[in-house]
Amino acid sequence: MEFSSEDALRLNVLLTHELQAVRIDENTFTLYALTEKGEARVALHPTGRKEQYLRLVREMLSGHALGSPGGYPQFIQRWTRMGQNSGDNIDKLLLLGEEEAVISVAYSPRLTDELARRAWWCMQSGDNARRMLERPCVAKGTMGPVLAEYLVEHLPFETSPHHIIDTVRIVLQPGLIGGQVLQRLWGRAKSDSSYYAGFIAALPDALPVQAAARSDWSGVKPALAPLLAAGNRYAMQLARVLDAPGQAFLFACDDVLRHPADQDVARSVFRTIDSYFGMLRQDSSRELKPEEVLDQADTRLSSPDTDLAELLAVVPALRPEIRSLLMLSEVGEFSVAPILVRTTAIGSLMRRKLEPVSEPVLEQIAALRSAS
C-alpha cells in the first residue's frame, strides 16, 4: 500500500517542521500536529484498508522520529505502564500518533511540565492525569492546576473507589485546587467513604473540619514541652493526636473504619494508619500479626527505651494512651491483607470479616479520643 499523492505531499511538508506532538483521530481520519505556532491538521485519504493505511502513517512517523520505519512494532512492545520508560528521548514518543506511546510518557520518571503539556494535548484521560500529577515538577508546574481541574470535573462520574481515593489524594496536593472546590469534595466525603479515605491519606494533619483538642490537652501540653523541644518521637506523636488536628484525624479514621465501601477503601485506611502512627514502630522491617500487637505494646511499656521512659515519667496518667499509640504503630495494610486476599466480599460482609482487626483498632482510636 502507498500513500495517496495528496497525503504524501502534505505529510512530508509537515515533517519538515519542528513538531512537538502528533495525534490521530481515527474516527475522522485526521492527523493533528502540535507546533510552537499552534496546531496543524492533515486530512488523510486512505488508498486501501483503513487499518493498514493508519499503520503506514504511523510507520512514517516512527521513521521520522526514531529513525526506524520498520522498528515501530518491536519498539512499542517494550513500552509499559510501570514508569520504567527512562530514556533520554521520551519526547520523541509523542510524535508517533500512538496512544500507548503517550501513556508511556505520562508514566515516565523523566516527565517534565512541558512534556506533560504535550502529552495532555495528545490524550486526555484520568489515568494519565493522575500519574502525571504524581511528579512534583508537574504538580508544581503550569500543568498542575489544569490536570487537577480535569480530575475534579470528572470525579462525580468515577465509579471505582480506588480511582476516587487516588484522585482525591492527588488533587489535594498544595496549590492544585481552591478552597471552594476543597469544601465541595469534603462535602461528598460525608456520604462516601472513598472520598473520606482520600482526604485522610492526603491531609492527615489538615482536614477541613472544625475540631477541638482533647479536653486534657491544655494541661498536658506544658508537661510535654521539654520533650517536644528535644525531639522525643513518642511525645511528638502523643501531642499530635491530642491536639485538634489529631482529634479530627481520629474521628475520620473511626468513620471510615466503620463504613468501608469495599476492599480498596479498607486497604487505604489501614495504609493511612500505618503512615500516621508508623514512626513509633518497634521494627520497621517486621509486620506483626494482629494477635501479636498487644503483647508487643505491653513488652515495650515494661521495658521502655530511653525516650519512651522519659515520656512515661512525665505523663504517667497517660500510660493507656501511650499503649494505644504503640499498638496502632504496628498496624498497616499488611494487617488486613491476609483476610482480603481470601475473599471478594464487599460492604457489610467484608466489614464482618475485618472485625478481628478493625475492632481492636477502633478501641485504640476511642482511647485516644476520650480523656480518662
Coordinates of C-alpha atoms in Angstrom, one line a residue:
M1 CA 0.0 0.0 0.0
E2 CA 1.2 3.5 -0.8
F3 CA 0.2 7.0 0.4
S4 CA -2.2 9.0 -1.7
S5 CA -0.3 11.7 -3.6
E6 CA -2.0 14.4 -1.5
D7 CA -1.2 12.7 1.8
A8 CA 2.4 12.0 0.8
L9 CA 2.9 15.7 -0.1
R10 CA 1.2 17.1 3.0
L11 CA 2.8 14.7 5.4
N12 CA 6.3 15.3 4.0
V13 CA 5.8 19.0 4.3
L14 CA 4.5 18.7 7.8
L15 CA 7.6 16.7 8.9
T16 CA 9.9 19.5 7.8
H17 CA 8.6 21.5 10.7
E18 CA 9.7 21.2 14.4
L19 CA 6.8 19.1 15.8
Q20 CA 6.1 18.8 19.5
A21 CA 3.4 16.1 19.4
V22 CA 1.2 14.2 17.0
R23 CA -2.2 12.6 17.5
I24 CA -4.5 10.8 15.0
D25 CA -8.3 10.9 15.2
E26 CA -9.2 7.5 13.8
N27 CA -12.9 8.4 13.6
T28 CA -12.4 11.4 11.2
F29 CA -9.2 10.1 9.8
T30 CA -7.4 13.3 10.6
L31 CA -3.8 13.8 11.8
Y32 CA -3.1 16.7 14.1
A33 CA 0.3 18.1 14.9
L34 CA 1.3 20.4 17.7
T35 CA 4.0 23.0 16.9
E36 CA 5.3 26.1 18.5
K37 CA 3.0 28.2 16.4
G38 CA -0.1 26.2 17.2
E39 CA -2.0 23.2 15.8
A40 CA -1.7 21.8 12.2
R41 CA -4.1 19.4 10.6
V42 CA -3.9 16.9 7.8
A43 CA -6.9 15.1 6.5
L44 CA -6.0 11.5 5.5
H45 CA -7.2 9.8 2.3
P46 CA -6.8 6.0 2.5
T47 CA -5.8 4.2 -0.6
G48 CA -6.9 0.8 0.8
R49 CA -8.0 -0.7 4.1
K50 CA -8.1 2.0 6.8
E51 CA -6.2 -0.1 9.4
Q52 CA -3.3 -0.7 7.0
Y53 CA -3.2 2.9 6.0
L54 CA -3.0 4.0 9.6
R55 CA -0.2 1.6 10.1
L56 CA 1.6 3.1 7.1
V57 CA 1.2 6.6 8.5
R58 CA 2.5 5.6 11.9
E59 CA 5.5 3.8 10.4
M60 CA 6.3 7.0 8.5
L61 CA 6.0 9.0 11.8
S62 CA 8.2 6.4 13.6
G63 CA 10.8 6.5 10.9
H64 CA 11.0 10.3 11.1
A65 CA 11.0 10.4 15.0
L66 CA 13.0 7.3 15.8
G67 CA 15.0 6.7 12.6
S68 CA 13.5 3.2 12.3
P69 CA 10.5 2.9 10.0
G70 CA 10.3 -0.8 10.4
G71 CA 11.1 -0.8 14.1
Y72 CA 7.8 0.6 15.3
P73 CA 6.1 -2.7 16.2
Q74 CA 9.0 -4.0 18.2
F75 CA 9.5 -0.7 19.9
I76 CA 6.0 -0.4 21.1
Q77 CA 6.1 -3.9 22.7
R78 CA 8.7 -2.6 25.2
W79 CA 6.5 0.2 26.5
T80 CA 4.9 -0.4 29.8
R81 CA 2.7 1.5 32.3
M82 CA 5.1 0.7 35.1
G83 CA 7.0 4.0 34.9
Q84 CA 10.1 2.3 33.6
N85 CA 10.5 4.4 30.5
S86 CA 13.5 6.4 31.5
G87 CA 15.0 7.0 28.1
D88 CA 16.6 10.4 27.3
N89 CA 14.4 11.0 24.2
I90 CA 10.9 10.3 25.5
D91 CA 9.7 13.5 23.8
K92 CA 10.1 11.5 20.5
L93 CA 7.4 9.1 21.7
L94 CA 4.9 11.9 21.4
L95 CA 5.5 12.1 17.7
L96 CA 4.2 8.7 16.8
G97 CA 0.5 9.2 16.9
E98 CA 0.1 6.2 19.2
E99 CA -1.9 6.3 22.5
E100 CA 0.3 3.7 24.2
A101 CA 3.3 5.9 23.5
V102 CA 1.6 8.8 25.2
I103 CA 0.8 6.7 28.2
S104 CA 4.4 5.6 28.3
V105 CA 5.4 9.3 28.5
A106 CA 2.8 10.1 31.2
Y107 CA 4.2 7.3 33.4
S108 CA 7.8 8.1 32.8
P109 CA 10.0 9.2 35.7
R110 CA 11.6 11.7 33.2
L111 CA 8.4 13.5 32.7
T112 CA 8.6 17.3 32.8
D113 CA 5.9 20.0 33.0
E114 CA 6.4 20.8 29.2
L115 CA 6.2 17.1 28.2
A116 CA 3.1 16.8 30.4
R117 CA 1.5 19.7 28.4
R118 CA 2.3 17.9 25.1
A119 CA 1.1 14.5 26.4
W120 CA -2.1 16.1 27.6
W121 CA -2.7 17.7 24.2
C122 CA -2.3 14.2 22.7
M123 CA -4.5 12.3 25.0
Q124 CA -6.7 13.4 28.0
S125 CA -7.6 10.7 30.5
G126 CA -8.0 10.3 34.2
D127 CA -5.2 7.7 34.5
N128 CA -2.7 9.9 32.6
A129 CA -3.7 13.0 34.7
R130 CA -3.2 11.1 38.0
R131 CA 0.1 9.6 37.1
M132 CA 1.5 12.9 35.8
L133 CA 0.4 14.8 38.9
E134 CA 2.4 12.4 41.0
R135 CA 5.5 14.0 39.5
P136 CA 6.4 17.1 41.7
C137 CA 7.6 19.0 38.6
V138 CA 4.1 18.7 37.1
A139 CA 2.1 19.2 40.3
K140 CA 4.0 22.4 41.0
G141 CA 4.2 23.5 37.3
T142 CA 1.7 25.2 35.0
M143 CA 0.0 21.9 34.1
G144 CA -0.8 21.0 37.8
P145 CA -4.0 23.1 38.1
V146 CA -5.1 22.1 34.6
L147 CA -4.9 18.4 35.3
A148 CA -6.4 18.8 38.7
E149 CA -9.4 20.7 37.3
Y150 CA -10.0 17.9 34.8
L151 CA -9.9 15.3 37.5
V152 CA -12.3 17.2 39.8
E153 CA -14.7 17.7 36.9
H154 CA -14.8 14.1 36.1
L155 CA -14.7 12.8 39.6
P156 CA -18.6 12.6 40.0
F157 CA -18.6 10.1 37.1
E158 CA -15.9 7.8 38.7
T159 CA -17.4 4.5 39.9
S160 CA -14.2 2.8 41.1
P161 CA -13.4 3.5 44.8
H162 CA -9.8 3.0 44.0
H163 CA -9.8 5.8 41.4
I164 CA -11.8 8.1 43.7
I165 CA -9.4 7.6 46.6
D166 CA -6.4 8.1 44.2
T167 CA -7.9 11.2 42.6
V168 CA -8.9 12.9 45.9
R169 CA -5.4 12.2 47.4
I170 CA -3.7 13.6 44.3
V171 CA -5.7 16.8 43.8
L172 CA -5.3 17.7 47.5
Q173 CA -1.6 18.4 46.9
P174 CA -0.8 22.1 47.8
G175 CA -1.8 24.7 45.2
L176 CA -3.8 22.5 42.8
I177 CA -7.4 23.4 43.9
G178 CA -9.1 26.3 45.5
G179 CA -10.9 26.4 48.9
Q180 CA -14.4 26.2 47.4
V181 CA -13.5 23.1 45.4
L182 CA -11.9 21.5 48.5
Q183 CA -15.1 22.2 50.5
R184 CA -17.2 20.6 47.8
L185 CA -15.1 17.5 47.8
W186 CA -15.2 17.4 51.6
G187 CA -19.0 17.6 51.5
R188 CA -19.0 14.5 49.4
A189 CA -16.8 12.7 51.9
K190 CA -19.6 12.9 54.5
S191 CA -21.6 10.4 52.4
D192 CA -18.9 8.5 50.6
S193 CA -16.1 6.7 52.4
S194 CA -13.9 6.7 49.3
Y195 CA -13.7 10.5 49.4
Y196 CA -13.0 10.3 53.1
A197 CA -10.2 7.8 52.6
G198 CA -8.6 10.1 50.1
F199 CA -8.8 13.1 52.5
I200 CA -7.2 11.3 55.5
A201 CA -4.4 10.0 53.2
A202 CA -3.6 13.4 51.8
L203 CA -4.4 15.8 54.7
P204 CA -4.0 13.8 58.0
D205 CA -3.0 16.9 59.8
A206 CA -5.1 19.5 58.0
L207 CA -8.6 18.1 57.5
P208 CA -11.1 20.9 56.5
V209 CA -13.2 20.5 59.6
Q210 CA -13.6 22.3 62.9
A211 CA -12.4 20.1 65.7
A212 CA -11.5 20.6 69.3
A213 CA -8.4 19.3 71.0
R214 CA -8.9 16.6 73.6
S215 CA -10.2 18.0 76.9
D216 CA -6.9 17.4 78.8
W217 CA -4.6 18.7 76.1
S218 CA -4.2 22.1 77.6
G219 CA -3.0 20.6 80.9
V220 CA -0.7 18.0 79.2
K221 CA 1.0 20.4 76.7
P222 CA 3.2 22.2 79.3
A223 CA 4.5 18.9 80.6
L224 CA 5.4 17.7 77.1
A225 CA 7.1 20.9 76.1
P226 CA 10.7 19.9 77.1
L227 CA 10.4 16.5 75.4
L228 CA 8.9 18.1 72.3
A229 CA 11.8 20.6 72.2
A230 CA 14.3 17.6 72.5
G231 CA 12.6 15.8 69.6
N232 CA 11.2 12.9 71.6
R233 CA 9.3 11.0 69.0
Y234 CA 6.8 9.5 71.5
A235 CA 6.0 12.9 72.9
M236 CA 5.6 14.3 69.4
Q237 CA 3.1 11.6 68.4
L238 CA 1.2 11.9 71.6
A239 CA 0.9 15.7 71.2
R240 CA -0.1 15.2 67.6
V241 CA -3.1 13.0 68.4
L242 CA -4.3 15.1 71.4
D243 CA -4.3 18.4 69.6
A244 CA -7.3 19.4 67.4
P245 CA -6.0 18.2 64.0
G246 CA -5.2 14.8 65.5
Q247 CA -8.6 14.5 67.0
A248 CA -10.1 15.3 63.6
F249 CA -8.0 12.6 62.1
L250 CA -9.0 10.1 64.6
F251 CA -12.7 10.9 64.1
A252 CA -12.3 10.5 60.4
C253 CA -10.4 7.2 60.7
D254 CA -13.1 5.9 63.0
D255 CA -15.8 6.8 60.5
V256 CA -14.0 5.2 57.5
L257 CA -13.2 2.0 59.5
R258 CA -16.9 1.6 60.4
H259 CA -18.1 2.1 56.9
P260 CA -15.6 1.0 54.2
A261 CA -17.4 0.5 50.9
D262 CA -15.0 -2.1 49.5
Q263 CA -11.6 -3.5 49.8
D264 CA -9.9 -0.5 48.2
V265 CA -11.2 1.7 51.0
A266 CA -10.3 -0.8 53.7
R267 CA -6.8 -1.1 52.4
S268 CA -6.4 2.6 52.0
V269 CA -7.4 3.5 55.6
F270 CA -5.0 0.9 57.0
R271 CA -2.2 2.3 54.9
T272 CA -3.0 5.7 56.2
I273 CA -3.0 4.5 59.8
D274 CA 0.4 2.9 59.1
S275 CA 1.7 6.2 57.7
Y276 CA 0.4 8.2 60.6
F277 CA 1.5 6.0 63.5
G278 CA 4.3 4.0 61.9
M279 CA 7.0 6.3 63.2
L280 CA 6.8 4.6 66.5
R281 CA 7.0 1.0 65.1
Q282 CA 9.5 -1.2 67.0
D283 CA 11.0 -2.8 63.9
S284 CA 10.1 -1.3 60.5
S285 CA 11.2 -4.5 58.8
R286 CA 8.7 -6.7 60.7
E287 CA 5.0 -6.9 60.2
L288 CA 3.2 -8.2 63.3
K289 CA 0.2 -10.4 63.2
P290 CA -2.9 -8.8 64.9
E291 CA -2.6 -11.2 67.8
E292 CA 1.0 -10.1 68.4
V293 CA 0.3 -6.4 68.6
L294 CA -1.0 -6.2 72.2
D295 CA 1.9 -8.3 73.6
Q296 CA 4.4 -6.2 71.7
A297 CA 3.0 -3.0 73.2
D298 CA 3.0 -4.3 76.7
T299 CA 6.6 -5.6 76.3
R300 CA 7.7 -2.1 75.2
L301 CA 5.9 -0.5 78.1
S302 CA 7.5 -2.8 80.6
S303 CA 11.0 -2.4 79.1
P304 CA 10.9 1.1 77.6
D305 CA 13.7 2.7 75.6
T306 CA 15.1 6.0 76.8
D307 CA 12.6 8.3 75.0
L308 CA 9.6 6.2 76.0
A309 CA 10.7 6.0 79.6
E310 CA 11.1 9.8 79.7
L311 CA 7.5 10.2 78.4
L312 CA 6.1 7.8 80.9
A313 CA 7.8 9.6 83.7
V314 CA 6.4 13.0 82.6
V315 CA 2.8 11.9 82.0
P316 CA 2.2 8.6 83.9
A317 CA -1.5 9.1 83.8
L318 CA -1.5 8.8 80.0
R319 CA 0.0 5.3 80.0
P320 CA -3.1 3.8 78.4
E321 CA -3.0 6.4 75.6
I322 CA 0.7 5.7 75.1
R323 CA -0.1 2.0 74.9
S324 CA -2.7 2.7 72.2
L325 CA -0.1 4.6 70.2
L326 CA 2.3 1.7 70.4
M327 CA -0.4 -0.7 69.3
L328 CA -1.5 1.4 66.4
S329 CA 2.1 1.8 65.3
E330 CA 2.1 -1.9 64.5
V331 CA -0.9 -1.7 62.2
G332 CA -1.0 -1.4 58.4
E333 CA -2.4 -2.8 55.2
F334 CA -0.5 -5.9 56.0
S335 CA -2.8 -6.4 58.9
V336 CA -5.9 -6.9 56.7
A337 CA -4.2 -8.2 53.5
P338 CA -4.4 -11.9 54.6
I339 CA -8.2 -11.6 55.1
L340 CA -8.9 -9.6 52.0
V341 CA -6.9 -11.9 49.6
R342 CA -9.2 -14.8 50.6
T343 CA -12.5 -13.1 49.9
T344 CA -14.2 -10.9 47.3
A345 CA -16.7 -9.7 49.8
I346 CA -17.7 -6.0 50.0
G347 CA -20.0 -3.9 52.2
S348 CA -21.3 -5.4 55.4
L349 CA -20.0 -8.9 54.8
M350 CA -16.5 -7.6 54.3
R351 CA -16.7 -5.5 57.4
R352 CA -17.7 -8.5 59.4
K353 CA -14.7 -10.4 58.1
L354 CA -12.4 -7.5 59.1
E355 CA -13.7 -7.2 62.6
P356 CA -10.9 -9.2 64.2
V357 CA -8.6 -6.5 63.1
S358 CA -10.7 -3.4 62.9
E359 CA -12.4 -3.7 66.3
P360 CA -9.1 -3.6 68.3
V361 CA -8.0 -0.6 66.1
L362 CA -11.3 1.2 66.8
E363 CA -10.8 0.5 70.5
Q364 CA -7.4 2.2 70.5
I365 CA -8.7 5.1 68.5
A366 CA -11.5 5.5 71.1
A367 CA -9.0 5.5 73.9
L368 CA -7.1 8.4 72.2
R369 CA -10.2 10.4 71.7
S370 CA -11.6 10.2 75.2
A371 CA -9.9 11.7 78.2
S372 CA -9.9 9.3 81.2

